[in-house]
Coordinates of N, CA, C and O in Angstrom, one line a residue:
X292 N 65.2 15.9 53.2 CA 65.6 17.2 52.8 C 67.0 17.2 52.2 O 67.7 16.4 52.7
X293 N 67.6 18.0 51.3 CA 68.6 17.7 50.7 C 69.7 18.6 51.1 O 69.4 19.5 51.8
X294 N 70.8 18.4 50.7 CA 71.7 19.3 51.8 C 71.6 20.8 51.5 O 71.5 21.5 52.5
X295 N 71.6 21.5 50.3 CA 71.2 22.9 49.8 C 70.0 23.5 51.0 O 70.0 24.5 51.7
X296 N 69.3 22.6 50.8 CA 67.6 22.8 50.9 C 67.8 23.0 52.5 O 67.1 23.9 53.0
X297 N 68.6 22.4 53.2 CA 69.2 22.6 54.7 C 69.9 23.3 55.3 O 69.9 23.6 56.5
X298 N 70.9 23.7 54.0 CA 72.2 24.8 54.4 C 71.2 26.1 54.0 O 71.6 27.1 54.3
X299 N 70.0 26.2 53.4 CA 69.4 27.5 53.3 C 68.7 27.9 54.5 O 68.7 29.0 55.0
X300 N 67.9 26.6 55.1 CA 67.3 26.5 56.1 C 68.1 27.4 57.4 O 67.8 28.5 57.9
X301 N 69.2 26.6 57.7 CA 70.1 27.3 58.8 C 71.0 28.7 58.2 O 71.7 29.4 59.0
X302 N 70.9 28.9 57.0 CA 71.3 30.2 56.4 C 69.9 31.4 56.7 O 70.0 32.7 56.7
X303 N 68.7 30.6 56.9 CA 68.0 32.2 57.1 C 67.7 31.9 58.3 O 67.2 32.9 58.8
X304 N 67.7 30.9 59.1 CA 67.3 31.3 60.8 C 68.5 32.3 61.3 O 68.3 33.3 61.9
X305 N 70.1 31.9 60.9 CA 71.1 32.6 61.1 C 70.7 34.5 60.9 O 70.8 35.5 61.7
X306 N 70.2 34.4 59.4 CA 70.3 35.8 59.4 C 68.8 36.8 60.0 O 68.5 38.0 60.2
X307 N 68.0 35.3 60.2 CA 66.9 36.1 60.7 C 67.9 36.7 62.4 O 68.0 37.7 63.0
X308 N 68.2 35.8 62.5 CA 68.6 35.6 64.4 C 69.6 37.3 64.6 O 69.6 38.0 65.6
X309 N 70.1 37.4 63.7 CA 71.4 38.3 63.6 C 70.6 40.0 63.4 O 70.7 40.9 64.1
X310 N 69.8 40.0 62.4 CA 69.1 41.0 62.0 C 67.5 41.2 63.0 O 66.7 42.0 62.4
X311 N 67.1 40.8 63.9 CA 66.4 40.4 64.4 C 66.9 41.5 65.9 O 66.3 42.5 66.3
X312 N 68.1 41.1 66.4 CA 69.3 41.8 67.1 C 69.9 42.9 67.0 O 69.6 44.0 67.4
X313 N 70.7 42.5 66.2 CA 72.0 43.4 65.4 C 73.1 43.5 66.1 O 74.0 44.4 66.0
X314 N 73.0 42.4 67.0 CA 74.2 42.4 67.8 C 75.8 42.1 67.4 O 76.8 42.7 67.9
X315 N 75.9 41.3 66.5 CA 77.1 41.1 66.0 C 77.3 41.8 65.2 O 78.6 42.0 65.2
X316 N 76.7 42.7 64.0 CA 76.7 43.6 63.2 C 77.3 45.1 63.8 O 78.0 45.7 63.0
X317 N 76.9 45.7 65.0 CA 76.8 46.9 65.0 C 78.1 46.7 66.3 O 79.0 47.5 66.4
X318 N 78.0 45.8 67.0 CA 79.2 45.8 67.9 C 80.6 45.4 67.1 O 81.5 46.2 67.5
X319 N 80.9 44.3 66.1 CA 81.9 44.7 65.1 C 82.3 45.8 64.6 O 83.4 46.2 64.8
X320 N 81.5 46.4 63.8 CA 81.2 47.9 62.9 C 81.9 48.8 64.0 O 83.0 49.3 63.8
X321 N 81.2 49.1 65.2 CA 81.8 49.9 66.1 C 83.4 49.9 66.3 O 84.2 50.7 65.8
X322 N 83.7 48.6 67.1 CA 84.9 48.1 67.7 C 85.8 48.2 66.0 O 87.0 48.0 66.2
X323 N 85.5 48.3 64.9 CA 87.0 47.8 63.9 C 86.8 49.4 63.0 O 87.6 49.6 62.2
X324 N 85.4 50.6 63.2 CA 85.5 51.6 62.8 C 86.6 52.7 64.2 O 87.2 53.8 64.1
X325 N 86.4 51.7 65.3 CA 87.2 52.7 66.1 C 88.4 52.1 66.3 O 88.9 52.4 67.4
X326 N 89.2 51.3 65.4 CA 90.3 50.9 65.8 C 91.3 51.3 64.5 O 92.5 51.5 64.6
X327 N 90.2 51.6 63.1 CA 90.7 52.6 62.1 C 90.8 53.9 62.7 O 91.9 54.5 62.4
X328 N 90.0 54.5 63.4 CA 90.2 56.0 63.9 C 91.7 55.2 64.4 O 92.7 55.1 63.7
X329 N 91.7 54.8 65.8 CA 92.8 54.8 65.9 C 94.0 54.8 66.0 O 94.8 55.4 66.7
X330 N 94.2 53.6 64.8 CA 95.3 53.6 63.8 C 96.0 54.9 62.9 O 97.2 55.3 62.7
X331 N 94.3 55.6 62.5 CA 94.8 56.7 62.0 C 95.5 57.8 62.5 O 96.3 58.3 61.9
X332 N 95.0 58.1 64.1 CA 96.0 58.9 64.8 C 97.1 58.7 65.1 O 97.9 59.6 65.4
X333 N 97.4 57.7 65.2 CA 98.8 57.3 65.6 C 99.9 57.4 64.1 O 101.0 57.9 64.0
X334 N 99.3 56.8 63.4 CA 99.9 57.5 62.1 C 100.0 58.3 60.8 O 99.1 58.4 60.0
X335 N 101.5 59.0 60.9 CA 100.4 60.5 59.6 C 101.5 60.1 58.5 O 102.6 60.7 58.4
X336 N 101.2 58.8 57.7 CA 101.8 58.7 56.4 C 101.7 59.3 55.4 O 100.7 59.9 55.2
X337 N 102.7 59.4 54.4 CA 103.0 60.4 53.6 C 102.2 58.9 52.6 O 102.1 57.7 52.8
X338 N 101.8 60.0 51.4 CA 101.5 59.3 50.1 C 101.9 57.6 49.2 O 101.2 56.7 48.7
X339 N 103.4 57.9 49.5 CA 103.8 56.7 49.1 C 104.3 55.4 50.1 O 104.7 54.3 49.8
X340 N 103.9 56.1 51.8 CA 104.1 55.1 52.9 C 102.2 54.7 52.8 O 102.0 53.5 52.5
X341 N 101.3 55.5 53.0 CA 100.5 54.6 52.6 C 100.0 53.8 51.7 O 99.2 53.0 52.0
X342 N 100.5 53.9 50.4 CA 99.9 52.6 49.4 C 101.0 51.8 50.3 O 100.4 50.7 50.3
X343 N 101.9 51.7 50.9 CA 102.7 50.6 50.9 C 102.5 49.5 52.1 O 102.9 48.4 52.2
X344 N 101.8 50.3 53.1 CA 101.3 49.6 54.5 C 100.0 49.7 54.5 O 99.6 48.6 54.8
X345 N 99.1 50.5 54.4 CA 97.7 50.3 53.9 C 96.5 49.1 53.9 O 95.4 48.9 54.4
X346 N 97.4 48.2 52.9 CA 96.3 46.7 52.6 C 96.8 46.0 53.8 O 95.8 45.2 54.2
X347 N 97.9 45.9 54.8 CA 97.8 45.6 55.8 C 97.4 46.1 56.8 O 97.7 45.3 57.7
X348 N 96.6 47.4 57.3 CA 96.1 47.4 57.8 C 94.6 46.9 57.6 O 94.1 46.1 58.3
X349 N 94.2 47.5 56.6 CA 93.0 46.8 56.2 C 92.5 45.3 56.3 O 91.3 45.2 56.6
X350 N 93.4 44.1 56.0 CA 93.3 43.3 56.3 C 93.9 42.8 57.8 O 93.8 41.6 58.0
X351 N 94.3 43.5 58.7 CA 94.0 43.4 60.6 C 93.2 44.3 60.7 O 92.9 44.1 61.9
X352 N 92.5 45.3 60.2 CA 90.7 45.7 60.7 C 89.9 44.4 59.9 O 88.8 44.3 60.4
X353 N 90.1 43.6 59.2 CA 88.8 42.6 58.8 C 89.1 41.9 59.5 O 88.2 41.7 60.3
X354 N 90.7 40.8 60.1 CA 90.6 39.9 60.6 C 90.1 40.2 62.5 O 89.4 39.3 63.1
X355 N 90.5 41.5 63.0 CA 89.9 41.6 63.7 C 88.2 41.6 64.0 O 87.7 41.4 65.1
X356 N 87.6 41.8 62.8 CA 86.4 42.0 62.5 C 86.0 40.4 62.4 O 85.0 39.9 63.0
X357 N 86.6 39.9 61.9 CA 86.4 37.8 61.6 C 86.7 37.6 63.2 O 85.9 36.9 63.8
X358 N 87.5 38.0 63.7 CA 87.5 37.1 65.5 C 86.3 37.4 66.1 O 85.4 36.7 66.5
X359 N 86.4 38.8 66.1 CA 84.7 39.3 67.0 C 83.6 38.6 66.2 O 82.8 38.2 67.1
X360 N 83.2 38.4 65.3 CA 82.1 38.0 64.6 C 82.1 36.5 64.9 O 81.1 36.0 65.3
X361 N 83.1 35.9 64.6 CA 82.9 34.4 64.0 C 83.1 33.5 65.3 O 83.1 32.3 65.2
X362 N 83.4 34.2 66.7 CA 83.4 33.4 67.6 C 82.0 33.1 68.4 O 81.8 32.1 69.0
X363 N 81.0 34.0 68.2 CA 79.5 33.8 69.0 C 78.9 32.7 67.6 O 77.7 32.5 67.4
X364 N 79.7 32.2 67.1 CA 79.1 31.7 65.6 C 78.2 30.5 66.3 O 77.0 30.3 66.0
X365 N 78.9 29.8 67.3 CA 78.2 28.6 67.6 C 77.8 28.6 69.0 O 77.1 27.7 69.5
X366 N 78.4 29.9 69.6 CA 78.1 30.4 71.1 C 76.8 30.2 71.4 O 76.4 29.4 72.3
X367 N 76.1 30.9 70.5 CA 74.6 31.4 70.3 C 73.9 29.9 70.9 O 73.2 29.7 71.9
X368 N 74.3 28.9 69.9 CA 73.4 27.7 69.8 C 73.4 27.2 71.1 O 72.4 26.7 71.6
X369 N 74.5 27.2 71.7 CA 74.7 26.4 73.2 C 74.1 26.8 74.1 O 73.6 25.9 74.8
X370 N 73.9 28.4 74.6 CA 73.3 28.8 75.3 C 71.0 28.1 75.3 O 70.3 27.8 76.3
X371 N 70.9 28.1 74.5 CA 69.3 27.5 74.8 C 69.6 25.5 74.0 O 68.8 24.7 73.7
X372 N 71.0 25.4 74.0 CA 71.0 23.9 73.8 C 70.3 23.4 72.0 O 69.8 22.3 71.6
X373 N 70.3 24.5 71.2 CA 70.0 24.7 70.0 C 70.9 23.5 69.0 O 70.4 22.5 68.4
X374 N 72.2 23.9 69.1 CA 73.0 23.2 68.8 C 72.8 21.5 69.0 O 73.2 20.8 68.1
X375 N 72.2 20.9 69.9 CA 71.9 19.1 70.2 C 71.0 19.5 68.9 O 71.3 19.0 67.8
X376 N 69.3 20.6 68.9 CA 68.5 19.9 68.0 C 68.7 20.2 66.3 O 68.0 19.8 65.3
X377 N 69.7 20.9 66.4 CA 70.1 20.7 65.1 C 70.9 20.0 64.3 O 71.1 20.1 63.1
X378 N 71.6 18.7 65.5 CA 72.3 17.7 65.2 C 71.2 16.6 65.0 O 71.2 15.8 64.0
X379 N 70.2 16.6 65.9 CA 69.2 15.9 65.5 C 68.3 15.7 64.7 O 67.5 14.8 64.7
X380 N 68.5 16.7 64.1 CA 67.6 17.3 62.9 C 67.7 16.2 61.7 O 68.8 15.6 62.0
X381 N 67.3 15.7 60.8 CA 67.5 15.0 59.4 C 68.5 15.6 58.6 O 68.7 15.4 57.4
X382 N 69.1 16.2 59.1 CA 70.0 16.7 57.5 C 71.5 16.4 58.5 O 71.9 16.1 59.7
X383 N 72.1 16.5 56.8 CA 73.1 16.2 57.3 C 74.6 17.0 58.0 O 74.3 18.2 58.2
X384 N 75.2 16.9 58.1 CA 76.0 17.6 59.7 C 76.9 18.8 58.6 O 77.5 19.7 59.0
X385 N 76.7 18.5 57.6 CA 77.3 19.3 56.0 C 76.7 20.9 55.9 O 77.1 22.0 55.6
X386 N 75.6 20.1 56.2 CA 74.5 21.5 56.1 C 74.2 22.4 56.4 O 73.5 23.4 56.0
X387 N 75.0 22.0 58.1 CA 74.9 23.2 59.2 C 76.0 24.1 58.8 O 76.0 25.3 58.8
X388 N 76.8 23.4 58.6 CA 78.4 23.6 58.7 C 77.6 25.0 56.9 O 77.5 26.3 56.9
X389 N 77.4 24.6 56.5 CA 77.7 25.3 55.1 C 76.3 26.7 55.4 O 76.3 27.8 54.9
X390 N 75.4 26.2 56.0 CA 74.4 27.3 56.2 C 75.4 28.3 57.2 O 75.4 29.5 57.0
X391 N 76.1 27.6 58.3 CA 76.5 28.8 59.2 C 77.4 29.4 58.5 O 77.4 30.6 58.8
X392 N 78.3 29.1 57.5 CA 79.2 29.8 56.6 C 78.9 30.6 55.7 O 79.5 31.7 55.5
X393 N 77.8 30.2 55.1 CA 77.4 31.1 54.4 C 76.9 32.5 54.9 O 77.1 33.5 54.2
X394 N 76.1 32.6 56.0 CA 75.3 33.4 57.3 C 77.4 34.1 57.9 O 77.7 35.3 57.9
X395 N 78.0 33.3 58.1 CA 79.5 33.9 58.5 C 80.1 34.8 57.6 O 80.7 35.8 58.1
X396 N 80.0 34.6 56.1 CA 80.4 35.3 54.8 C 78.9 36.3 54.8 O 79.2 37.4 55.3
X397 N 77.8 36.2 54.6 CA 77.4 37.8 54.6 C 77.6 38.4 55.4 O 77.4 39.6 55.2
X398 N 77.9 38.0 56.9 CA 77.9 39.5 57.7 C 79.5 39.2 58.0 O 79.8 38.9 59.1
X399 N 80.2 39.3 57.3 CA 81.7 39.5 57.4 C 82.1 40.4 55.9 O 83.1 41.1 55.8
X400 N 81.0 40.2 55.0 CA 81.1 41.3 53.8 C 80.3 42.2 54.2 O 80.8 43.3 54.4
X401 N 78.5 42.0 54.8 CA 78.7 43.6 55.4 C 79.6 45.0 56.3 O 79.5 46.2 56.5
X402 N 80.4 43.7 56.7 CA 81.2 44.8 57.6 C 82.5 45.3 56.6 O 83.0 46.4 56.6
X403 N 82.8 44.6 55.9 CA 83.4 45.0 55.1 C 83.4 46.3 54.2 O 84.2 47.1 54.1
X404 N 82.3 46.2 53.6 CA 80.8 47.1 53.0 C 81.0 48.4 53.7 O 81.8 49.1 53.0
X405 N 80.7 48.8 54.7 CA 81.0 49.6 56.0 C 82.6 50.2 56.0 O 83.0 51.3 56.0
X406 N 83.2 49.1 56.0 CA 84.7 49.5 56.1 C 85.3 50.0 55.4 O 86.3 50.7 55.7
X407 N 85.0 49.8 54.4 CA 86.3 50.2 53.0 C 85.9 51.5 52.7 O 86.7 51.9 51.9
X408 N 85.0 52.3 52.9 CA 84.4 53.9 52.4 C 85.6 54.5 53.4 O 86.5 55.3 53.2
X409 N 85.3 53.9 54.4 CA 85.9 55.0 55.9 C 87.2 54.8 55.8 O 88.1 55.5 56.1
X410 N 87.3 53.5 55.3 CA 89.0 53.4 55.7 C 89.5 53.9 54.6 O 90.5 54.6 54.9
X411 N 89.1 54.1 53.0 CA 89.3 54.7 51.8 C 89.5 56.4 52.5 O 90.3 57.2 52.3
X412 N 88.7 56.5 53.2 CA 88.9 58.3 53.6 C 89.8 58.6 54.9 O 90.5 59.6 54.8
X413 N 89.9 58.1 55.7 CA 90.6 57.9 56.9 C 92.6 58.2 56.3 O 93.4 59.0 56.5
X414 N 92.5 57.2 55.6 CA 94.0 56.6 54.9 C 94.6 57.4 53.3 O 95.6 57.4 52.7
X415 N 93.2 58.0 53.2 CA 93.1 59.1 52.0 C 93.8 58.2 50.6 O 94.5 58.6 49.6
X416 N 93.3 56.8 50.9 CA 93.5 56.1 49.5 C 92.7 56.0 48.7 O 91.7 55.5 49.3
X417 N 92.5 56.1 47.2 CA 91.2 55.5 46.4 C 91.7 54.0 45.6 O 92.6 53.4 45.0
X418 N 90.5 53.9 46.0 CA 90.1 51.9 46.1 C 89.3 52.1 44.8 O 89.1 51.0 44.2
X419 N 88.8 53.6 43.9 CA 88.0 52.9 42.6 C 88.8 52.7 41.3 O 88.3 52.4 40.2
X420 N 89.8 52.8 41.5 CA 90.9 52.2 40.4 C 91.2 50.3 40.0 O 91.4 49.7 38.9
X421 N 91.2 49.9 41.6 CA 90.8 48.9 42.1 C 90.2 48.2 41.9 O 90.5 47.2 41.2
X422 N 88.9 48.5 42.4 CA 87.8 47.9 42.9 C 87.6 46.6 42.7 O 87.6 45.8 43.6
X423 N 87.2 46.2 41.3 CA 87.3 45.1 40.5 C 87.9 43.4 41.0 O 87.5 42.3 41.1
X424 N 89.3 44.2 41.4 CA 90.5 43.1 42.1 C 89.5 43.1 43.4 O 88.9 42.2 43.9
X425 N 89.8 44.8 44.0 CA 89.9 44.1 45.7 C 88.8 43.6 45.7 O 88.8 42.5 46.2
X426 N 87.4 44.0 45.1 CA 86.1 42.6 45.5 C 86.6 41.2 45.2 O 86.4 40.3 46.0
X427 N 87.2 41.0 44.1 CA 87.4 39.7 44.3 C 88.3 39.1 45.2 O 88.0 37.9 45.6
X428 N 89.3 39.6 45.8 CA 90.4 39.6 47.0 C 89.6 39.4 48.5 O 89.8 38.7 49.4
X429 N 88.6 40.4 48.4 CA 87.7 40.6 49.7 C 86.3 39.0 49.4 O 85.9 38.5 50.4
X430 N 86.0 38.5 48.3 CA 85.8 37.5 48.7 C 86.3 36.5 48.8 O 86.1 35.7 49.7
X431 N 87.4 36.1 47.6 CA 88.2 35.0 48.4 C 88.8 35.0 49.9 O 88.9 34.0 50.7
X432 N 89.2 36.0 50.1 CA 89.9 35.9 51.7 C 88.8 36.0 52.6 O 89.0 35.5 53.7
X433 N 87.2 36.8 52.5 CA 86.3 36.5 53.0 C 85.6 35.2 53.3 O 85.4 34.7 54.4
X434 N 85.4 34.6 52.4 CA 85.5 33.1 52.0 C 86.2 32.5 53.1 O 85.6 32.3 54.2
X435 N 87.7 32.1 53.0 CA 88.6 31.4 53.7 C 88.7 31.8 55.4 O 89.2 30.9 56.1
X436 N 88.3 33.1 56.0 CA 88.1 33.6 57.0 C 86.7 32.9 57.7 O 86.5 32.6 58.9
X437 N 86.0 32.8 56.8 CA 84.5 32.5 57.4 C 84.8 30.7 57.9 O 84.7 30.0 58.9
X438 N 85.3 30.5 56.5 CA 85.2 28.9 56.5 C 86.6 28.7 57.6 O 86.3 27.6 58.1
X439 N 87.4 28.9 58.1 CA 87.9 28.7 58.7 C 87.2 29.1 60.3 O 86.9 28.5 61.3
X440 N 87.3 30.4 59.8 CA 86.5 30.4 61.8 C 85.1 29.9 61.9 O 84.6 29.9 63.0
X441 N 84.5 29.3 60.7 CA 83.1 28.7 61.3 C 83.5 27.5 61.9 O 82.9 27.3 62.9
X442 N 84.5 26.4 61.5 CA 85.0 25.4 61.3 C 85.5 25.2 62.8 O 86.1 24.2 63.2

């Protein structure tokens, strides 16, 4: 089996496993939609304080969102000992690693997906002037978030 052909393999048991649940999806979404409420009450920025502090909050609601998510990443496997038979499996150890990343990067852009409407209204910023950049910003640093906490 070749390594694609393997990293897809553990890319849809992953998202079967997750959508199957919805456990890591809906308990993130929760915990980082209620930590923007939060944020928001605590502060009432004026116009030109929020463009200025803003993308950092945004980017501590995702990375918060990347800890909760990306730590059950390999949790999962240990618990029924999953993890041995997929070392034993014929493919190579590349494959896992890149299926679970990949399965790490979509549901770290769904929550994203989710986030940026609310936080766009919450923070009373518009993101469609934007957009263009921050998708590509939201996946490079999605990207480096995944591959790092899958890692």
């Amino acid at each position: 089996m070749s390594t694609l052909r393997a990293a897809a393999v553990v890319f849809g048991k992953e998202l079967r496993m997750e959508f199957r649940t919805r456990e890591l999806l809906n308990t993130t979404v929760v915990f980082v939609l209620m930590v923007l409420i939060l944020f928001s009450f605590t502060m009432d920025p004026t116009a030109e304080e929020s463009r200025r502090f803003t993308p950092g909050l945004l980017w501590l609601a995702i990375l918060f969102a990347g800890a909760l998510m990306l730590f059950p990443s390999f949790t999962r496997e240990q618990a029924n000992d999953t993890l041995d038979g997929l070392r034993l499996a014929p493919v190579p150890a590349f494959a896992i690693l890149l299926g679970k990343v990949m399965a790490n990067f979509v549901f770290l852009t769904l929550a994203e997906w989710l986030l940026l409407p609310v936080f766009s209204v919450l923070y009373d910023v518009s993101v469609w002037g934007v957009l263009g950049e921050l998708l590509l910003v939201f996946a490079l640093g999605t990207f480096g978030l995944a591959l790092t906490g899958t890692v």
